[in-house]
Coordinates of C-alpha atoms in Angstrom, one line a residue:
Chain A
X1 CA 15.3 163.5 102.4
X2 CA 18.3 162.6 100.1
X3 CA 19.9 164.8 97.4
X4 CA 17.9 163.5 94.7
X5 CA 14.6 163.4 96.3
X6 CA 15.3 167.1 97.1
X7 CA 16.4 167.5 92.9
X8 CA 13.5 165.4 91.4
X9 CA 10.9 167.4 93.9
X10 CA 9.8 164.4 96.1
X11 CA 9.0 163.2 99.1
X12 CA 8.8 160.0 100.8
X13 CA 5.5 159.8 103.0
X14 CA 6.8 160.1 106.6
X15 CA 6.3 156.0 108.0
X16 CA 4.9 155.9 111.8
X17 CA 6.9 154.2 114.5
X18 CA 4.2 152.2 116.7
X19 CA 6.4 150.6 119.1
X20 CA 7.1 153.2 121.5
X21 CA 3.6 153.3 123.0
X22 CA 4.3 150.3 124.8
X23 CA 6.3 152.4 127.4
X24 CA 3.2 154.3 128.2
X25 CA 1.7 151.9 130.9
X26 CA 5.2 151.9 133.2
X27 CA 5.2 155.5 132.2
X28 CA 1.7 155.9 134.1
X29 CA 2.4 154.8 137.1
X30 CA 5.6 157.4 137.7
X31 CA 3.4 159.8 136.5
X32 CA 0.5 158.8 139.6
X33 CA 3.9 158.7 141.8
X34 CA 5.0 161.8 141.1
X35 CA 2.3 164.3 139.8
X36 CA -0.9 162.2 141.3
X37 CA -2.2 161.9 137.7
X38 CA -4.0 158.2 137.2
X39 CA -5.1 157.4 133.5
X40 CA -9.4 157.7 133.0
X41 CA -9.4 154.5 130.5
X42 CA -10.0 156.5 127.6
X43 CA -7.3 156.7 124.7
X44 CA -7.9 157.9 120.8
X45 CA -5.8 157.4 118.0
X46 CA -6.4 160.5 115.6
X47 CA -5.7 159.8 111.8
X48 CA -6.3 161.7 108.3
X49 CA -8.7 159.9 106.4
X50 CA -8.1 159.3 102.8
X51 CA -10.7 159.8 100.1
X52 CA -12.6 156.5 98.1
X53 CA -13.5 152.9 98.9
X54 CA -10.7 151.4 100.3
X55 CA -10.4 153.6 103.3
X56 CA -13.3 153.6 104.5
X57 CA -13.2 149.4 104.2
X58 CA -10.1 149.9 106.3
X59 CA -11.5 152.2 109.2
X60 CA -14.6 149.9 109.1
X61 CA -12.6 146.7 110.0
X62 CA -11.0 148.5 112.5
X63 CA -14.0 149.8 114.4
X64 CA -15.1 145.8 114.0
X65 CA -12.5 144.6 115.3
X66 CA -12.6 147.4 118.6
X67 CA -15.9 147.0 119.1
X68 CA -15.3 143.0 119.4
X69 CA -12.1 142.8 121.9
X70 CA -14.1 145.7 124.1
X71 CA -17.2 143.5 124.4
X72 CA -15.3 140.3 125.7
X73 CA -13.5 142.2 128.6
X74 CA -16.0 144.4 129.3
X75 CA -15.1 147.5 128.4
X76 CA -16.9 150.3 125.9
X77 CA -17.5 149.8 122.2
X78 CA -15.7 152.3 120.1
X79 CA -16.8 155.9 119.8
X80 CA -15.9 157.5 116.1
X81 CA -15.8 160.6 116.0
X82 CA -14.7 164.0 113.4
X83 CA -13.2 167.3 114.2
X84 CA -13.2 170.7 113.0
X85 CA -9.7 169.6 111.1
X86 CA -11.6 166.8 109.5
X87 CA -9.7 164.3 111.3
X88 CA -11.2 161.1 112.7
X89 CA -10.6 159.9 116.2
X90 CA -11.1 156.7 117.3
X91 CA -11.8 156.2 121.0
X92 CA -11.6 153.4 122.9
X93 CA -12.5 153.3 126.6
X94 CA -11.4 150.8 129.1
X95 CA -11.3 150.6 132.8
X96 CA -9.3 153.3 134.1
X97 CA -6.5 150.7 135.8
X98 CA -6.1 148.6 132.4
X99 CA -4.0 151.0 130.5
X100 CA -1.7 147.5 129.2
X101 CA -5.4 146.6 127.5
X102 CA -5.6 150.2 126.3
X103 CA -2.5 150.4 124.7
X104 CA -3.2 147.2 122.6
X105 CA -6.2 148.4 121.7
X106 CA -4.8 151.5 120.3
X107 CA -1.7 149.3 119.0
X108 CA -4.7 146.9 117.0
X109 CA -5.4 150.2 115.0
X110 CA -2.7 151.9 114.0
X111 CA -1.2 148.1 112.8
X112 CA -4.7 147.7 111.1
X113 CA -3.9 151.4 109.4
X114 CA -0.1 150.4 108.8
X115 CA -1.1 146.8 107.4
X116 CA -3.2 148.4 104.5
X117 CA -0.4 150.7 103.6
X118 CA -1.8 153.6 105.3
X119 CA 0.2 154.1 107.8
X120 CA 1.1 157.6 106.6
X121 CA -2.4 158.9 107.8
X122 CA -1.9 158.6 111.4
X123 CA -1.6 161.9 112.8
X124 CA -1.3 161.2 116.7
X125 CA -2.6 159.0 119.8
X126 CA -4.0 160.3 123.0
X127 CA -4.4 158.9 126.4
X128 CA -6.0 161.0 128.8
X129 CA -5.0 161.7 132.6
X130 CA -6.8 163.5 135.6
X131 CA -5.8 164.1 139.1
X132 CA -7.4 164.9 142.5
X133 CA -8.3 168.4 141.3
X134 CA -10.0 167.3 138.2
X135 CA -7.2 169.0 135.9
X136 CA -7.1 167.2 132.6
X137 CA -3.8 165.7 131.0
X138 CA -3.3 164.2 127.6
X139 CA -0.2 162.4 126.6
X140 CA 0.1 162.5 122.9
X141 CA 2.5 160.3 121.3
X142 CA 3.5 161.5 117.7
X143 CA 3.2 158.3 115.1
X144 CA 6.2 159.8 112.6
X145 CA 8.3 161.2 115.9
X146 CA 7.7 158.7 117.8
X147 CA 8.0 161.0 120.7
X148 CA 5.4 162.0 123.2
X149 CA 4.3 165.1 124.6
X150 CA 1.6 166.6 127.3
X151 CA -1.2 168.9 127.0
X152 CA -3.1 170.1 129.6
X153 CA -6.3 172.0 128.1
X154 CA -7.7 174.5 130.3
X155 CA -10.9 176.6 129.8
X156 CA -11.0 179.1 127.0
X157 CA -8.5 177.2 124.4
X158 CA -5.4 178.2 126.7
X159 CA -2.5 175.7 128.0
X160 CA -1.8 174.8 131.6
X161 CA 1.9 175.3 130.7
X162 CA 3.3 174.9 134.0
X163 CA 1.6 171.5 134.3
X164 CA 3.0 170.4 131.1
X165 CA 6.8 171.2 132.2
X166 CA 6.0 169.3 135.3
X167 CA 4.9 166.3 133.8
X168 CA 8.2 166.4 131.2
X169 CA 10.2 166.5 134.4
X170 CA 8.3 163.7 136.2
X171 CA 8.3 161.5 133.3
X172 CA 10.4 162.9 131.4
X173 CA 13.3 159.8 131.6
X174 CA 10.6 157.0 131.5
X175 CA 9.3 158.4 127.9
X176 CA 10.9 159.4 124.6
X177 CA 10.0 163.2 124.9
X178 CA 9.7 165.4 122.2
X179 CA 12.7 167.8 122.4
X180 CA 11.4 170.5 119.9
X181 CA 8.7 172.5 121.7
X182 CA 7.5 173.8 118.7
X183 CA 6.0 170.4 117.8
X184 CA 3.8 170.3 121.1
X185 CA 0.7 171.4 119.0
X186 CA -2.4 172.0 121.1
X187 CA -5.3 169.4 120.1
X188 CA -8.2 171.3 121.6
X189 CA -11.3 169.1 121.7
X190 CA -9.5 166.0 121.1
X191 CA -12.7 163.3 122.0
X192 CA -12.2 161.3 125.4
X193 CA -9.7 163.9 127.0
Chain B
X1 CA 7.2 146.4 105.2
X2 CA 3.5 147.5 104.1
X3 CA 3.2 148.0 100.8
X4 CA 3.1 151.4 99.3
X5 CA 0.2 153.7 98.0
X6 CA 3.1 156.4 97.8
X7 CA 5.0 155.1 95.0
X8 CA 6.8 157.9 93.3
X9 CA 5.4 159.3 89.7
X10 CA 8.6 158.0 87.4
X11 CA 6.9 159.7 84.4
X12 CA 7.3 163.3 86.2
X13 CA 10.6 162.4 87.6
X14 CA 12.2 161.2 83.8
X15 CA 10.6 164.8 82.8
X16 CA 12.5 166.5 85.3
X17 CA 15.3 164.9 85.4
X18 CA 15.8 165.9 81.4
X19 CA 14.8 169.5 81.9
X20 CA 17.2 169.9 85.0
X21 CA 19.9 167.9 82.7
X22 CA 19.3 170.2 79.8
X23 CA 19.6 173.4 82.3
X24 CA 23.0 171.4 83.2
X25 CA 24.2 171.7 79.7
X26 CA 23.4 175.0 78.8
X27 CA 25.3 176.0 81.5
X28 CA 28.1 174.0 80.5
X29 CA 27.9 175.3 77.2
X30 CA 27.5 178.7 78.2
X31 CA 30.8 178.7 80.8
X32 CA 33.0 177.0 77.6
X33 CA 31.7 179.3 74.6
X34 CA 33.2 182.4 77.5
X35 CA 36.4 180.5 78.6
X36 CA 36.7 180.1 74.5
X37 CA 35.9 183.9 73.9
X38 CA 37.8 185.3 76.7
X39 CA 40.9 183.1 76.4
X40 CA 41.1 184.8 72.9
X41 CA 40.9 188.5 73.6
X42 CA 42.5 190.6 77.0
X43 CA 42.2 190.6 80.3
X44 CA 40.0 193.0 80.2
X45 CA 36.7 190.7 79.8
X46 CA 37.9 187.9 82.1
X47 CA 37.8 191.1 84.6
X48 CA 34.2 191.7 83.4
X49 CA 33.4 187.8 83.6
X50 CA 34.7 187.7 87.1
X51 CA 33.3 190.9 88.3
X52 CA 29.7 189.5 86.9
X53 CA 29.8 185.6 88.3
X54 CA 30.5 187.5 91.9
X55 CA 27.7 190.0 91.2
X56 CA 25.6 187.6 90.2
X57 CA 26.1 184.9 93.3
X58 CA 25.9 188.0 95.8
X59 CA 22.3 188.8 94.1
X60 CA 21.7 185.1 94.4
X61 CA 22.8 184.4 97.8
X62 CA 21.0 187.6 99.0
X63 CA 17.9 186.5 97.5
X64 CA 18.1 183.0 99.0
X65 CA 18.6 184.5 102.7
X66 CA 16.1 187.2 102.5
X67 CA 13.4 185.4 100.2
X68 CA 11.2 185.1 103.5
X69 CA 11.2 188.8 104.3
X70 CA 11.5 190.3 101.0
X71 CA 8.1 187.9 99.8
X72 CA 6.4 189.1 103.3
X73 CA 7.2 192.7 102.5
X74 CA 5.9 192.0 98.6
X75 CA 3.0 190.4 100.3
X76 CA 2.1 192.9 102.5
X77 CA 1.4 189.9 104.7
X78 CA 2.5 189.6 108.7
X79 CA 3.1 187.2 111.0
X80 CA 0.4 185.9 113.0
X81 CA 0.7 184.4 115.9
X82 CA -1.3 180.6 117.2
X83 CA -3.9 183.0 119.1
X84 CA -4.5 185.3 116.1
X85 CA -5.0 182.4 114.0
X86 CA -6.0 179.2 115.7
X87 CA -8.0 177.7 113.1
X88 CA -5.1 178.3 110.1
X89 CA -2.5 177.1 112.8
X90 CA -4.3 173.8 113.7
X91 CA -4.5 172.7 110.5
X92 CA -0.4 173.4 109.8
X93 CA 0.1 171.7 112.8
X94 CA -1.2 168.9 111.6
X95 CA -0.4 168.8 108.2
X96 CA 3.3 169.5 109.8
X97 CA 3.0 166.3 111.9
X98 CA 2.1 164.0 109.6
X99 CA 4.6 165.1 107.2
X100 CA 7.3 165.2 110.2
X101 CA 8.5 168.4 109.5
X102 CA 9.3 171.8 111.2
X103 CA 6.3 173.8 111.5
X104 CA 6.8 176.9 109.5
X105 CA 5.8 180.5 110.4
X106 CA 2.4 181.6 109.3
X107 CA 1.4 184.5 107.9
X108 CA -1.4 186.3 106.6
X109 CA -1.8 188.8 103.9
X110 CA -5.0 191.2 103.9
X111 CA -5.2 191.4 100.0
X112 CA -8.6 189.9 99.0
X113 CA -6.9 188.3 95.4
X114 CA -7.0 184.5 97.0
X115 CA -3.4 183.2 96.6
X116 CA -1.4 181.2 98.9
X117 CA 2.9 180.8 98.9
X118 CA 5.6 179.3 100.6
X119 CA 8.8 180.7 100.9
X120 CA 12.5 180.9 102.9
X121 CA 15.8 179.2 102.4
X122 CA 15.3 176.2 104.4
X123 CA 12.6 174.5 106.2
X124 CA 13.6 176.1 109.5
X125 CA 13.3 179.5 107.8
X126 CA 10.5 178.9 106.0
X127 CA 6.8 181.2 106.0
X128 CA 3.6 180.2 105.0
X129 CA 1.6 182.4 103.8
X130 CA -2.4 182.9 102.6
X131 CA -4.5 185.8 102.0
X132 CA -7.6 187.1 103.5
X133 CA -9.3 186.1 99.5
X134 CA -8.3 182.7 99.6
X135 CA -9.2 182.3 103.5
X136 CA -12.9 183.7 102.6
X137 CA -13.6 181.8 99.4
X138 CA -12.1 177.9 100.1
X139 CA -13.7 176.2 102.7
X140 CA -11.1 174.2 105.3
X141 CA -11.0 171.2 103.6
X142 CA -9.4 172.9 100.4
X143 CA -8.0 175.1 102.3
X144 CA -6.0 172.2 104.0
X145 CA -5.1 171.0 100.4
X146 CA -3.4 174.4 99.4
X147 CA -1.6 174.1 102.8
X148 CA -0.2 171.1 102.0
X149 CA 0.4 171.7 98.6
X150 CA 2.5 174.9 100.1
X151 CA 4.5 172.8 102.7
X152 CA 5.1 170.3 100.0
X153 CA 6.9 173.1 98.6
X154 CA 9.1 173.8 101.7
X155 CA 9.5 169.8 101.5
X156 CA 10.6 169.8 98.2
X157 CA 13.4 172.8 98.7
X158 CA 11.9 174.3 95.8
X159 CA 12.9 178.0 96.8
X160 CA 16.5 176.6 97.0
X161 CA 16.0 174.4 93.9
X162 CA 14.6 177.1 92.0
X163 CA 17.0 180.2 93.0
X164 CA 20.0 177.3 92.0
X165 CA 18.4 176.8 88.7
X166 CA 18.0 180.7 88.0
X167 CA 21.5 181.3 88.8
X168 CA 22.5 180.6 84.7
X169 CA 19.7 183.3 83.7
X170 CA 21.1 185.7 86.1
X171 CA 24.5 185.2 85.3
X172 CA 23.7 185.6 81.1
X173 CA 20.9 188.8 82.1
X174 CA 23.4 190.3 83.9
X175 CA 26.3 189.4 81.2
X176 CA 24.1 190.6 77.8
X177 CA 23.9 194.2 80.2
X178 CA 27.7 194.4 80.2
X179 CA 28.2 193.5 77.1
X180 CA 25.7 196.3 76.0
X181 CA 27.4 199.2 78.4
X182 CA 30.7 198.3 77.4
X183 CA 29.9 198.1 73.6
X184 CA 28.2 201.8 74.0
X185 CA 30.9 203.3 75.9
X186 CA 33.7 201.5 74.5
X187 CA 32.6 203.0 71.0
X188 CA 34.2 205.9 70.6
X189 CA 38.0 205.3 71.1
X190 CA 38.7 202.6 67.8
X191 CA 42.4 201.4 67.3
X192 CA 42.8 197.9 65.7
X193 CA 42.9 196.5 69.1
X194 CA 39.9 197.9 70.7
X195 CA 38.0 196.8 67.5
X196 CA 38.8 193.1 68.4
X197 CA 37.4 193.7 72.0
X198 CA 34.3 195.3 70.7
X199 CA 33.9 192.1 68.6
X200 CA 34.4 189.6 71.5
X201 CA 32.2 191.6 73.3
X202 CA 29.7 190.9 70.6
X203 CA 30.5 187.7 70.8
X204 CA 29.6 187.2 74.5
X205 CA 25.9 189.3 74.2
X206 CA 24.9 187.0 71.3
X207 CA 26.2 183.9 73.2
X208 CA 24.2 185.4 76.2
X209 CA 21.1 186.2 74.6
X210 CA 20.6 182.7 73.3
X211 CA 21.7 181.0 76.8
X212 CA 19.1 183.5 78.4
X213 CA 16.6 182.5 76.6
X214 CA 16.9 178.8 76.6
X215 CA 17.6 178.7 80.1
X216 CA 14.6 181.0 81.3
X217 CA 11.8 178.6 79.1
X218 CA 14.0 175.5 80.9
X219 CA 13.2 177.4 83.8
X220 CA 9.4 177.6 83.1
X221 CA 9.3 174.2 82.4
X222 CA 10.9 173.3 85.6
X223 CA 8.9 175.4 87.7
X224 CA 6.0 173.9 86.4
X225 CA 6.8 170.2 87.0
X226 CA 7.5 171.1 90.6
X227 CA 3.8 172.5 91.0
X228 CA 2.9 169.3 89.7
X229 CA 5.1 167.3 91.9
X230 CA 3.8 169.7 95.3
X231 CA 0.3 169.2 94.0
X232 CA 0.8 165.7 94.3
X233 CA 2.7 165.4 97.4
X234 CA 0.5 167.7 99.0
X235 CA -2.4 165.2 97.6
X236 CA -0.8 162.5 99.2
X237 CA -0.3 163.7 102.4
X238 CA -4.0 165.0 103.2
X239 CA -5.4 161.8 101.2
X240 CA -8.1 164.2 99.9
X241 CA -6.8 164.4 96.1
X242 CA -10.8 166.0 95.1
X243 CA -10.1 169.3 98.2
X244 CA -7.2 170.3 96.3
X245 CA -9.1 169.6 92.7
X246 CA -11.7 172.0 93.7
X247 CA -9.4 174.4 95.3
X248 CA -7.9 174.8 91.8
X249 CA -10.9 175.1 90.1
X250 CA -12.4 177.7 92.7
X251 CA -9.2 180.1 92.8
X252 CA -8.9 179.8 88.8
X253 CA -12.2 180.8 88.2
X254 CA -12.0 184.1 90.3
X255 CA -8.6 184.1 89.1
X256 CA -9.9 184.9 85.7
X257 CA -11.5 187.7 86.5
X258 CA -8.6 189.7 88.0
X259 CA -5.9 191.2 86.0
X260 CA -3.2 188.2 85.1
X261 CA -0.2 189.9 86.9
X262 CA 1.6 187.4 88.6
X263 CA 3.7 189.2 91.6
X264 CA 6.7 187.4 90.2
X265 CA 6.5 188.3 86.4
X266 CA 7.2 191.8 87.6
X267 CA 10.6 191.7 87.4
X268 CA 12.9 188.6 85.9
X269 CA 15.2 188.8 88.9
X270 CA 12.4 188.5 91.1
X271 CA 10.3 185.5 89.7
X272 CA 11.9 182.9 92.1
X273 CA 12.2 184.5 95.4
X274 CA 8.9 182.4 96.1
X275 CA 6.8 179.7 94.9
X276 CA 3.3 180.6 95.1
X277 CA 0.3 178.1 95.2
X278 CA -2.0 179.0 92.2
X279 CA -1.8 179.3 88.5
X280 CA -3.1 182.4 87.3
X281 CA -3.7 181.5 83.8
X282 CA -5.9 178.6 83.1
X283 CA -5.3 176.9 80.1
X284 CA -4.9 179.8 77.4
X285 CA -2.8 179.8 73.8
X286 CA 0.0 177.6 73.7
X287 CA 2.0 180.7 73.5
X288 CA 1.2 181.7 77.4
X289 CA 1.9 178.1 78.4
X290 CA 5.4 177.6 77.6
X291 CA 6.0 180.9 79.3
X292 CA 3.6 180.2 82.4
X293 CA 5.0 179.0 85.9
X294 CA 2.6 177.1 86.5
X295 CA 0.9 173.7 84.6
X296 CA -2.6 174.1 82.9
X297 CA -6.0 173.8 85.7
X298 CA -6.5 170.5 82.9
X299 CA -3.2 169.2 83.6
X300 CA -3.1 169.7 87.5
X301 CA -6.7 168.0 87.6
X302 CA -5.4 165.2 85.3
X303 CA -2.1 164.7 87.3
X304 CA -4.7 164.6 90.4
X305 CA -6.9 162.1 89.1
X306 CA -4.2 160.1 88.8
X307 CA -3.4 160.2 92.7
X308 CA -7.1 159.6 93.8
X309 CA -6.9 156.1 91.7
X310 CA -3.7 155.5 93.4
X311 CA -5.3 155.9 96.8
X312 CA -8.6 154.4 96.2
X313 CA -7.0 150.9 95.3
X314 CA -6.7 148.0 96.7

């Protein structure tokens, strides 16, 4: 923020980056290497709606259009869903080897969102790991970073912590990683994890 | 490049911009009408003038650095950590992310009056904090809007903007007292020349006065277009302009009911170590207005209608 937005008491609404996601699916396959995560199929992006008509047009053509590539390869239609926050999360589930088609699903959205000059409103997008043992990993890439970071739920609202350092040095080189720790915010619940 | 729903409001900028500007020349004023005055008597008051611009930056700097701590203390509000407070913590975290900045500390204060406020030198020093009575009475998608409307604060660098701004009214409060000690114990010993001193010094209270009280309604004024513009940023960043609308109304209403003292009114010095959230005076003479900190409920609800038909268009 420049002098004068700082003087005249404004700020400019934080832009997403989208194209880092692409890295995910190369990303994915250290990650089974190294840590014997493999991706479930199920991603989310997680976005702030806004208030009045043209929104909800918005989010509406984008479940259309999720719905429509998931039916011609075969995968899941679209699951929306709210949290306590009152964030929506849109999930989109895919066979658990096609994270490429995955990824362009969740790309599809947040362009859809960016396209219609919302692109402020995206909050964060998920993909969702699991290993032998059944432990759960999320990746969760930060639109306005455009870094990612893990989180590894376990019961009871606590943080495998451990698991998360792990994956940062597994992965750690083949991902833009979110260097402030203090960012890593928990998303407890987050649908399809 | 999508287009923008964000598009800055120029009518609130021009406004600010001219108060700010006005604030500029007072000040400008103020320093010539002293160089003017002291370069015609002694040494003595460019001593005084001296000794009172240092006093007056040390109060301001301190101030600055400790506003976190000292508006905690005020508070009676602590620190509470993600476990304490997961539900309060969630929603910063989020708010923080899509605004892409630092997440603050969060505190909570156990008085039941509901009031929210933002405070600390810099974003990486900054606290959040909200009382048990707003916590009770706004549900969380209100609640979420006076969060906002808080970090838009932090955003904004309105507790450095605002201790800047105060530095003329400290500098002029603090120069009207010196004037007044040295005139009362300066009395008694009169010779010719100690008669012109007493004069200057004169001089410099009546200059003072005046640049005091311009510069504290330019103050006011100021204060109150930056709730406006954290209302609106705030709005614009949770896209739900009608939670922080009723918010507003909510806390005014009970607002009414408890005695109007504002923690900052207590003491001039002390009105900008933080920038609380809520108005406490609704409305009210015209009198009350120019002298409030913050806008009119009316005016905040108008300002906000305007960013709910900036959102809702296509």
């Amino acid at each position: 923020m420049g002098l004068f937005d700082t003087i005249l008491g404004r700020t400019k609404p934080a832009q997403p980056k989208l194209d880092d996601l692409f890295a995910l699916p190369s990303a994915a396959i250290t990650l089974d290497a190294g840590a014997g995560f493999k991706p479930t199929g199920s991603g989310s992006v997680c976005f702030r709606s806004v208030e009045g008509r043209s929104f909800s047009d918005v989010e509406k053509d984008v479940r259309d259009l999720l719905n429509v590539s998931s039916s011609n390869e075969g995968g899941l239609p679209v699951e929306v869903s709210k949290d306590s926050f009152g964030y929506t999360w849109l999930v989109s589930s895919h066979m658990s080897d096609d994270l490429e088609a995955l990824v362009t699903d969740l790309h599809a959205v947040n362009s859809a969102l960016v396209d219609n000059g919302f692109g402020p409103q995206l909050l964060c997008t998920l993909v969702s790991f699991r290993d032998d043992q059944e432990r759960r990993l999320g990746l969760v890439y930060l639109f306005k970073r455009g870094t990612f970071y893990p989180f590894a739920p376990l019961a009871g609202e606590r943080r495998d912590n451990a698991l998360e350092m792990q994956v940062k040095g597994v992965i750690g080189d083949d991902l833009k990683f979110e260097p402030d720790l203090g960012r890593w915010f928990p998303v407890w619940g987050a649908p399809g994890l | 490049m999508a287009r923008s729903r964000y598009a800055p409001d120029r009518g609130l900028t021009a406004r600010m911009t001219a108060t700010m500007f006005l604030l500029g020349l007072v000040f400008v004023v103020f320093v010539g009408l002293i160089i003017v005055i002291g370069a015609a008597s002694k040494a003595s008051i460019a001593i005084i003038v001296l000794f009172v611009v240092v006093l007056g930056g040390g109060m301001l700097i301190g101030s600055l650095f400790y506003s976190d701590k000292i508006a905690l203390r005020t508070a009676g509000a602590r620190v509470v950590t993600p476990e304490e407070a997961p539900q309060l913590h969630g929603m910063v975290d989020r708010i923080c992310a899509l605004a892409d900045m630092p997440k603050p500390q969060v505190a909570i204060s156990d008085s039941d009056i509901p009031n929210a406020f933002a405070t600390g030198r810099n974003a990486d020093h900054a606290v959040l904090c909200v009382t048990r009575g707003i916590q009770r009475r706004l549900d969380d998608n209100e609640l979420e809007g006076v969060l906002a409307h808080e970090l838009s604060h932090v955003a904004h660098k309105d507790v450095q903007v605002m201790t800047i701004a105060s530095f003329l009214a400290i500098i002029a409060g603090l120069m009207i007292r010196m004037a007044f000690y040295s005139e009362l114990f300066g009395g008694g010993r009169r010779s010719n020349n100690n008669q012109n001193a007493a004069m200057m010094m004169f001089a410099i209270m009546a200059v003072s006065i005046v640049v005091y009280a311009v510069s504290f309604l330019l103050i006011r004024m100021l204060s109150r277009y930056r709730e406006l513009a954290a209302d609106r940023s705030g709005a614009l960043l949770t896209g739900q302009p009608s939670a922080l609308k009723s918010a507003l109304v909510k806390v005014s209403t009970e607002m009414a009911r408890i005695p109007t003292r504002d923690l900052r009114a207590a003491e001039p010095l002390n009105a900008f170590f933080f920038a609380p959230a809520m108005a406490l005076n609704s409305g009210g003479a015209s009198l009350s207005k120019i002298f409030s900190t913050h806008p009119s409920l009316e005016r905040r609800l108008a300002e906000l209608d305007k960013v709910q038909q900036q959102l809702s268009g296509h």
